[in-house]
Amino acid sequence: MLASLDWSVLWQRIFHPDHEFVLALWRTIYIAVAAQLLGVILGLIAALMRMSRLAPLRLLSGLYVLIFRGTPVIVQIFFVFYGANLLLGVTIIPNSVNLGVFQLDGKAFAGILALGINEGAYMREIFRAGIDSIDKGQMEAAKSLGMPSGLAMRRIILPQAARVIVPPLGNEFNNMIKTTSLVAFIGVTELFQNAEIGLSQTFKPVEYFLSVAFWYLVLTAVWSVIQAWIERKLAVSERGEELSWRERIAAAWTPVAAWGRGAR
Amino acid sequence: MDARRRLGQGRAVSSNDLCVRAVDVDKHFGRLHVLKSVSLDVAKGETVCVIGPSGSGKSTLLRCINHLETIDGGRIEVNGHLIGYRERNGKLVEDSDKNIAKQRCEVGMVFQRFNLFPHKTALQNVIEAPLKVRGEAKERATRVGEELLARVGLADKRDVYPGKLSGGQQQRVAIARALAMRPALMLFDEPTSALDPETIGEVLAVMQELAEVGMTMVVVTHEMGFARRAADRVVMMDEGQIIEVGTPEHFFTAPTHDRTKQFLSKIL
Ligand SMILES: Nc1ncnc2c1ncn2[C@@H]1O[C@H](COP(=O)(O)OP(=O)(O)OP(=O)(O)O)[C@@H](O)[C@H]1O
Ligand SMILES: [Mg+2]
């Protein structure tokens, strides 16, 4: 079976990526980052709305989670791309978005929007769990010192909640990197679409999808290192036992680490 | 001290001299009637200790004074300003988050469980509100913060995180933190009941000193020794009502109410 593998294609895809490929890789990265950022912002807003004194805001926050966690992402992506302009009667999804330094095409924009909105629903839950994990005496102490709610949230609650929020946030981003492959279906030429195009020209599915898997693996592995570093940064200002950066990476790469120690 | 003691004898005080004026305060938690038309005046510079059995509403009363709890009836004024509400067409409506925050700057609070910010050092805990709420310059806030830490005997702990401090030390930092806002009134909710017996004394000493320099204080406590040394008046609560008010001596020598006698016999 391995004999039938065309190693030169695989080698080519991994070590000598062409210009088109680099562009696709870059698209995957910026779509993932932008969608995750949007998700974090929407998730935080929705989490704060959930704690609002105003019932309609709480309801809206609940509906948001219900709808976007309750329907498939792919449906949401298609809906945003094909339906948003029609539904709202205004151009939400333009043909291209000019960001000064570079041109973002409308499909990628729709992809980011859909993935970000979907992600926000999951991030709301993560923020909620993080904020709820902080003793309510902290908010009371902050208020008793004359801090308005917003300031107390920003200076006292969120910095403490970050330790609870960041690990699942990291996992969400890991997921996001892989989920961006779905925007291939609305025609964004990212990693997956790039492989499909190559595949249709050469018909070497094994080589192409192995190399795609490899590159997603590289992205998520790099991310796990960055995540370990961030978590370490957060732990530094805390008292108590701290894992070193190496230990955190080891923990993130448990299978590899366990293997290295001779465990199964 | 004598002047204040005299104020405490139940003499009428002009409202200009009042720090806290709570009138007919009602508070429910669902069906539970926790404060039943409670009225309490605290004169400027006075120290009032609140005692009473568990669940009698002591904490709730204290928390209403800085609007950590809303009230259902009556009104509470601190230095002549209505707390938590504003009057609209003769009715009280809850004030905005911003205004309530401003009013709370006048009122310091010390909690049973300290509630220090664990992600900040002792000094950072103390200067956080002066910096971010009052907008003070960093050097000035730091200088004042260090003075306050020195005053509670913790100058050498300025860069230590709360997790590395003993309970008594944490509570003294919490007192310094509240004082950093230069409040006109300090509220203490059982400040020593989460402490080891050895460290209770150091916290009470700081509080007594505060009382002696004329800080207005309302202290929920069962430390009758502290009440005798520092309080001008003691207030006994039971089932959401103030049932007896008097000097500490009165409570030690001739409590009138049966519930008071019962309660004191348990804690003394
Ligand atoms: N947030 C709340 N929700 C519902 N009930 C509450 C709440 N806070 C207090 N209560 C109830 O109100 C009553 C008075 O409580 P409060 O904490 O004021 O009593 P306390 O006199 O401070 O008692 P303790 O000595 O135990 O601290 C109690 O029955 C308590 O269970
Ligand atoms: Mg209490």
XYZ file of C-alpha atoms and ligand atoms in Angstrom:
564
model
C 0.000 0.000 0.000
C 2.693 2.457 1.004
C 4.455 1.451 -2.176
C 1.721 3.089 -4.188
C 2.378 6.396 -2.417
C 3.903 8.968 -4.705
C 6.559 10.252 -2.301
C 7.712 12.970 -4.625
C 4.275 14.624 -4.525
C 4.112 14.381 -0.755
C 7.678 15.662 -0.455
C 6.835 18.501 -2.788
C 3.676 19.466 -0.850
C 5.443 19.471 2.483
C 8.902 20.829 1.757
C 8.494 22.856 -1.413
C 5.043 24.392 -1.164
C 4.216 26.591 -4.142
C 2.980 30.136 -4.018
C -0.691 29.139 -4.244
C -0.250 26.864 -1.303
C 1.402 29.479 0.889
C -1.470 31.823 0.106
C -3.962 29.123 1.121
C -2.090 28.472 4.354
C -2.112 32.165 5.125
C -5.877 32.293 4.481
C -6.488 29.448 6.875
C -4.471 31.250 9.535
C -6.120 34.617 9.208
C -9.614 33.221 8.944
C -9.050 31.179 12.109
C -7.539 34.106 14.024
C -10.142 36.653 12.917
C -13.073 34.289 13.561
C -11.724 33.386 16.984
C -11.255 37.059 17.871
C -14.797 37.810 16.779
C -16.005 34.827 18.793
C -14.199 36.039 21.918
C -15.683 39.511 21.588
C -19.222 38.249 20.932
C -18.879 35.645 23.680
C -17.813 38.253 26.223
C -20.626 40.599 25.237
C -23.165 37.769 25.451
C -21.784 36.649 28.829
C -22.129 40.190 30.189
C -25.627 40.481 28.722
C -26.566 37.318 30.530
C -25.713 39.010 33.841
C -27.542 42.216 32.969
C -30.256 43.729 35.127
C -32.414 43.973 31.987
C -34.449 40.871 31.183
C -34.547 41.421 27.369
C -30.745 41.385 27.219
C -30.638 38.165 29.210
C -33.205 36.638 26.875
C -31.269 37.723 23.792
C -28.120 36.167 25.175
C -29.943 32.894 25.795
C -31.483 32.852 22.315
C -28.099 33.479 20.748
C -26.616 30.408 22.389
C -29.698 28.319 21.678
C -29.682 29.102 17.960
C -25.980 29.009 17.181
C -25.118 25.988 19.239
C -28.245 24.222 18.055
C -27.627 24.332 14.321
C -24.718 22.997 12.206
C -21.865 25.383 11.456
C -21.959 24.487 7.804
C -25.585 25.593 7.630
C -24.655 28.846 9.324
C -21.807 29.413 6.876
C -24.078 28.849 3.872
C -26.783 30.955 5.437
C -24.473 33.902 6.033
C -22.868 33.648 2.614
C -26.008 33.184 0.515
C -28.728 34.447 2.809
C -27.534 37.443 4.818
C -27.742 39.965 1.981
C -31.141 38.668 0.843
C -32.600 38.458 4.324
C -31.573 41.890 5.521
C -31.956 43.642 2.172
C -28.619 45.379 2.597
C -25.149 44.326 1.595
C -23.715 42.656 4.651
C -21.413 40.460 2.601
C -19.702 42.583 -0.055
C -17.754 41.151 -2.961
C -14.581 42.213 -1.340
C -13.533 44.141 1.731
C -10.710 46.629 1.452
C -8.636 46.590 4.611
C -6.041 49.034 3.366
C -3.068 46.728 3.402
C -4.890 43.855 1.829
C -8.043 42.889 0.088
C -10.286 40.406 1.842
C -12.623 38.679 -0.544
C -16.312 38.484 0.255
C -16.344 34.720 0.682
C -13.597 34.777 3.275
C -15.417 37.634 4.996
C -18.623 35.603 5.133
C -16.655 32.647 6.452
C -15.077 34.702 9.224
C -18.431 36.190 10.146
C -20.218 32.841 10.307
C -17.440 31.035 12.158
C -17.042 33.968 14.558
C -20.730 34.205 15.372
C -20.901 30.462 15.901
C -17.813 30.548 18.084
C -19.275 33.371 20.192
C -22.031 31.055 21.398
C -19.449 28.599 22.721
C -17.268 31.363 24.105
C -20.216 32.752 26.058
C -20.386 29.510 27.999
C -16.656 29.570 28.621
C -16.757 33.163 29.857
C -19.779 32.363 31.992
C -18.036 29.426 33.652
C -14.935 31.553 34.209
C -16.805 34.470 35.728
C -18.966 32.179 37.862
C -15.876 30.464 39.196
C -14.817 33.673 40.964
C -16.076 34.009 44.536
C -18.861 36.590 44.679
C -17.061 38.272 47.567
C -14.603 39.602 44.976
C -17.305 41.581 43.189
C -18.682 42.800 46.508
C -15.258 43.927 47.671
C -14.695 45.764 44.390
C -18.097 47.436 44.601
C -17.603 48.399 48.231
C -14.460 50.247 47.120
C -16.552 52.355 44.783
C -15.875 50.544 41.529
C -18.673 50.611 38.962
C -19.560 47.124 37.611
C -17.616 47.531 34.378
C -14.403 48.541 36.109
C -14.774 45.767 38.679
C -15.285 43.268 35.876
C -12.246 44.468 33.970
C -9.814 44.915 36.841
C -10.886 42.310 39.350
C -13.089 39.566 37.932
C -11.822 38.939 34.399
C -8.116 38.846 35.279
C -8.877 36.134 37.807
C -11.324 34.355 35.528
C -8.677 34.315 32.777
C -6.968 31.355 34.369
C -10.188 29.376 34.034
C -11.043 30.799 30.607
C -7.741 30.454 28.763
C -7.317 26.659 28.687
C -10.734 25.987 27.079
C -10.242 29.055 24.872
C -7.047 27.455 23.625
C -8.926 24.275 22.812
C -11.556 26.303 20.997
C -8.881 27.868 18.824
C -7.378 24.494 18.112
C -10.829 23.449 16.928
C -11.245 26.656 14.968
C -8.067 26.028 12.984
C -9.551 22.754 11.796
C -13.112 24.011 11.359
C -11.961 26.708 8.911
C -11.773 23.870 6.356
C -15.568 24.148 6.093
C -15.348 27.508 4.341
C -13.941 25.593 1.375
C -17.575 24.800 0.623
C -18.385 28.436 -0.106
C -15.338 28.620 -2.350
C -12.628 30.090 -0.140
C -9.275 28.791 -1.304
C -7.775 27.827 2.011
C -5.716 24.728 2.827
C -8.446 22.213 2.179
C -9.765 23.818 -0.994
C -6.218 24.164 -2.258
C -5.729 20.438 -1.830
C -8.999 19.723 -3.589
C -7.962 21.820 -6.558
C -4.631 20.030 -6.730
C -6.412 16.740 -6.396
C -8.766 17.437 -9.273
C -5.758 18.132 -11.497
C -3.588 15.175 -10.517
C -5.893 12.683 -8.878
C -3.540 11.846 -6.056
C -5.945 11.932 -3.105
C -3.725 10.131 -0.612
C -0.768 12.454 -1.146
C -2.849 15.596 -1.158
C -4.893 14.853 1.922
C -1.929 13.488 3.834
C -0.105 16.733 3.195
C -3.187 18.739 4.220
C -3.416 16.744 7.422
C 0.260 17.377 7.990
C -0.126 21.129 7.655
C -3.135 21.280 9.984
C -1.077 19.292 12.436
C 1.756 21.816 12.161
C -0.659 24.690 12.830
C -2.261 23.059 15.868
C 1.105 21.946 17.229
C 2.514 25.463 16.949
C -0.602 26.731 18.648
C -0.245 24.320 21.539
C 3.229 25.752 22.183
C 1.879 29.301 22.127
C -0.991 28.265 24.393
C 1.385 26.717 26.898
C 3.380 29.932 26.916
C 0.274 32.076 27.522
C -0.930 29.853 30.327
C 2.477 30.044 31.936
C 2.410 33.840 31.686
C -0.952 33.889 33.434
C 0.265 31.622 36.199
C 3.351 33.694 36.951
C 1.474 36.413 38.787
C -0.383 33.831 40.852
C 0.814 32.392 44.074
C 1.289 28.711 44.568
C 2.799 25.924 42.516
C 3.481 26.692 38.894
C 4.186 24.382 36.020
C 7.171 25.324 33.955
C 6.696 26.132 30.299
C 8.220 22.774 29.330
C 5.864 20.935 31.645
C 2.914 22.744 30.123
C 3.925 21.856 26.593
C 4.446 18.318 27.781
C 0.944 18.366 29.233
C -0.453 19.735 25.975
C 1.330 16.982 24.080
C 0.439 14.261 26.517
C 0.564 11.390 24.013
C 4.048 12.323 22.869
C 5.263 12.927 26.388
C 3.835 9.652 27.635
C 5.490 7.873 24.760
C 8.785 9.548 25.570
C 8.600 8.264 29.133
C 8.018 4.769 27.842
C 4.388 4.618 28.869
C 1.770 3.228 26.531
C -13.811 59.998 73.688
C -15.981 61.355 76.460
C -17.882 63.587 74.117
C -18.675 60.611 71.968
C -19.631 58.527 74.945
C -22.153 61.163 75.869
C -23.595 61.099 72.376
C -24.175 57.446 72.928
C -26.435 57.866 75.907
C -29.463 58.174 73.707
C -29.476 61.956 73.706
C -31.026 63.573 70.681
C -28.365 64.603 68.170
C -28.854 67.196 65.486
C -29.053 65.637 62.030
C -25.877 67.482 60.982
C -23.949 65.310 63.373
C -25.388 62.118 61.962
C -23.286 59.887 59.759
C -25.816 57.123 59.212
C -29.542 57.613 59.336
C -31.567 54.493 58.625
C -35.308 54.995 58.854
C -37.880 52.183 58.853
C -35.788 49.932 56.644
C -37.600 46.891 55.315
C -35.944 44.031 53.529
C -37.269 40.722 52.259
C -35.524 37.748 50.704
C -38.444 36.199 48.875
C -40.967 35.389 51.579
C -38.462 35.889 54.365
C -38.844 39.234 56.148
C -35.257 39.879 57.135
C -35.362 43.519 58.294
C -38.581 44.687 59.899
C -38.777 48.456 59.932
C -35.299 48.914 61.334
C -34.205 52.413 62.337
C -30.698 53.257 63.415
C -28.808 56.529 63.782
C -25.046 56.623 64.032
C -23.417 59.899 64.999
C -20.213 61.095 63.376
C -17.240 59.611 65.182
C -19.341 57.027 66.933
C -18.598 53.294 67.083
C -21.636 51.050 67.173
C -21.403 47.316 67.710
C -24.221 45.154 66.395
C -24.814 41.829 68.115
C -27.501 39.205 67.806
C -28.121 35.546 67.008
C -27.357 34.000 63.638
C -29.912 34.936 60.996
C -31.169 37.980 62.878
C -30.287 40.271 59.954
C -27.052 41.904 61.151
C -25.147 41.345 57.921
C -28.134 42.334 55.851
C -28.491 45.634 57.703
C -24.805 46.359 57.203
C -24.953 45.458 53.510
C -27.957 47.729 53.004
C -25.916 50.653 54.312
C -23.638 50.503 51.245
C -26.355 49.155 48.966
C -24.868 45.719 48.458
C -28.497 44.804 49.109
C -31.521 46.698 47.849
C -34.198 47.660 50.349
C -37.963 47.319 50.018
C -39.003 50.142 52.285
C -37.687 53.036 54.339
C -34.523 54.952 53.545
C -30.863 55.062 54.416
C -28.748 58.197 54.395
C -25.018 58.510 54.859
C -23.790 62.034 55.621
C -27.168 63.322 54.524
C -27.086 61.618 51.111
C -29.646 58.993 50.204
C -27.925 55.662 49.521
C -28.759 53.537 46.489
C -31.853 55.458 45.468
C -32.947 58.794 44.173
C -36.251 60.480 44.641
C -38.534 60.818 41.658
C -42.053 62.189 42.130
C -41.878 61.415 45.819
C -40.934 57.804 45.156
C -37.583 56.121 45.556
C -36.103 54.559 42.420
C -32.816 52.706 42.301
C -29.944 54.938 41.304
C -27.551 54.293 38.409
C -24.559 51.988 38.759
C -22.251 54.994 38.479
C -23.946 57.042 41.185
C -24.157 54.131 43.558
C -20.443 53.518 42.991
C -19.751 57.149 43.901
C -21.770 56.861 47.097
C -19.870 53.732 48.066
C -16.589 55.663 47.999
C -17.769 57.237 51.255
C -18.283 53.884 52.916
C -15.532 51.367 53.575
C -16.380 47.743 54.186
C -14.447 44.916 55.796
C -15.690 41.388 55.240
C -15.606 38.285 57.347
C -13.681 36.437 54.647
C -11.359 39.394 53.813
C -12.092 39.261 50.061
C -8.651 40.544 49.141
C -7.847 40.450 45.438
C -5.641 37.346 45.139
C -4.009 38.455 41.902
C -2.669 41.633 43.476
C 0.001 42.217 46.128
C -0.856 43.793 49.483
C 0.107 47.229 48.200
C -1.698 46.752 44.883
C -4.809 45.760 46.806
C -4.607 48.979 48.790
C -3.927 51.354 45.890
C -6.246 49.776 43.303
C -9.308 51.888 44.122
C -7.442 55.190 44.706
C -5.773 54.724 41.314
C -8.704 53.485 39.263
C -11.684 55.044 41.021
C -10.301 58.300 42.372
C -7.774 58.647 39.555
C -4.953 59.523 41.912
C -1.368 59.725 40.690
C 0.613 56.553 41.183
C 3.330 58.053 43.400
C 0.837 59.666 45.711
C -1.361 56.568 45.960
C 1.698 54.436 46.616
C 2.967 56.756 49.345
C -0.423 56.787 51.074
C -0.752 53.025 50.581
C 2.605 52.392 52.214
C 1.649 54.641 55.118
C -1.582 52.715 55.595
C 0.195 49.367 55.486
C 2.651 50.680 58.059
C -0.237 51.817 60.202
C -1.692 48.305 60.287
C 1.797 46.930 60.973
C 2.434 45.374 57.570
C 4.969 47.712 55.943
C 7.241 44.754 55.187
C 4.476 42.837 53.384
C 3.797 45.364 50.639
C 4.873 43.079 47.805
C 3.411 39.866 49.186
C 0.352 38.206 47.628
C -2.639 37.574 49.925
C -2.228 33.810 49.576
C 1.053 34.073 51.477
C -0.407 36.102 54.374
C -2.015 34.810 57.560
C -5.694 35.480 58.147
C -4.980 38.280 60.588
C -2.542 39.888 58.165
C -5.023 39.599 55.311
C -7.721 41.258 57.367
C -5.383 44.117 58.272
C -4.581 44.605 54.576
C -8.331 44.622 53.931
C -8.764 47.369 56.525
C -5.947 49.384 54.946
C -7.544 48.863 51.536
C -10.874 50.245 52.748
C -9.182 53.188 54.497
C -7.298 54.109 51.324
C -10.519 55.569 49.916
C -10.696 57.900 52.947
C -14.245 56.824 53.814
C -16.431 58.720 56.236
C -17.798 55.462 57.576
C -16.414 51.972 58.051
C -18.564 48.860 58.134
C -17.188 45.631 59.602
C -19.045 42.336 59.182
C -17.693 39.893 61.756
C -14.113 40.855 60.870
C -12.538 38.383 63.291
C -14.795 35.355 63.142
C -12.820 33.645 60.360
C -9.546 34.123 62.243
C -7.422 31.913 64.441
C -7.663 32.968 68.085
C -4.017 34.144 68.091
C -4.571 36.627 65.301
C -7.884 38.088 66.459
C -6.093 40.466 68.817
C -3.984 42.152 66.156
C -7.069 42.952 64.060
C -9.090 44.217 67.021
C -6.162 46.422 68.037
C -6.191 48.107 64.620
C -9.939 48.597 64.855
C -9.744 49.998 68.348
C -7.131 52.504 67.241
C -9.426 53.542 64.389
C -12.287 54.062 66.822
C -10.050 56.139 69.063
C -9.021 58.521 66.301
C -12.683 59.187 65.634
C -13.609 57.022 62.659
C -17.337 56.343 62.447
C -17.772 52.594 62.597
C -20.554 50.035 62.557
C -19.192 46.677 63.634
C -21.050 43.388 63.597
C -19.134 41.373 66.159
C -19.476 39.005 69.041
C -16.239 40.203 70.616
C -17.783 41.765 73.712
C -14.314 42.646 75.001
C -13.846 44.824 71.936
C -17.308 46.311 72.398
C -16.434 47.239 75.984
C -13.131 48.861 74.990
C -14.134 50.627 71.775
C -17.891 50.904 71.342
C -20.027 53.869 72.259
C -23.197 51.890 71.820
C -24.244 48.307 71.354
C -27.263 47.348 69.285
C -28.960 44.009 69.820
C -30.842 42.524 66.872
C -33.251 39.635 66.892
C -35.488 38.341 64.124
C -34.983 41.366 61.922
C -35.561 43.969 64.611
C -33.431 46.064 66.909
C -34.658 44.993 70.319
C -32.240 46.782 72.620
C -29.766 49.653 72.404
C -27.380 50.844 75.104
C -23.821 51.384 76.241
C -21.543 48.359 76.534
C -21.810 48.706 80.333
C -25.565 48.488 80.091
C -25.253 45.184 78.241
C -22.733 43.822 80.728
C -24.593 44.876 83.844
C -28.296 45.244 83.228
C -29.635 43.995 79.911
C -33.400 44.379 80.014
C -34.697 42.122 77.259
C -34.962 38.403 77.928
C -33.627 37.534 74.469
C -30.627 39.744 75.134
C -29.920 38.042 78.457
C -30.205 34.649 76.825
C -27.956 35.625 73.947
C -25.294 37.209 76.149
C -25.218 34.218 78.459
C -24.273 32.135 75.421
C -21.470 34.329 74.067
C -19.897 35.670 77.276
N -28.948 36.456 49.552
C -29.873 35.882 50.360
N -30.913 35.211 49.833
C -31.846 34.655 50.621
N -31.830 34.709 51.953
C -30.813 35.359 52.547
C -29.777 35.976 51.778
N -28.902 36.549 52.634
C -29.368 36.297 53.867
N -30.505 35.594 53.824
C -31.307 35.187 54.988
O -31.656 36.355 55.700
C -31.582 36.130 57.087
C -30.668 37.136 57.722
O -29.377 36.924 57.243
P -28.107 37.717 57.767
O -26.951 37.224 56.992
O -28.384 39.162 57.718
O -28.000 37.238 59.260
P -26.863 37.531 60.321
O -27.526 38.160 61.477
O -25.746 38.248 59.700
O -26.418 36.064 60.731
P -24.960 35.457 60.994
O -24.629 35.753 62.415
O -25.157 33.999 60.764
O -24.019 36.078 60.034
C -31.126 34.705 57.258
O -32.265 33.911 57.528
C -30.526 34.339 55.942
O -30.706 32.974 55.687
Mg -23.748 37.751 59.139
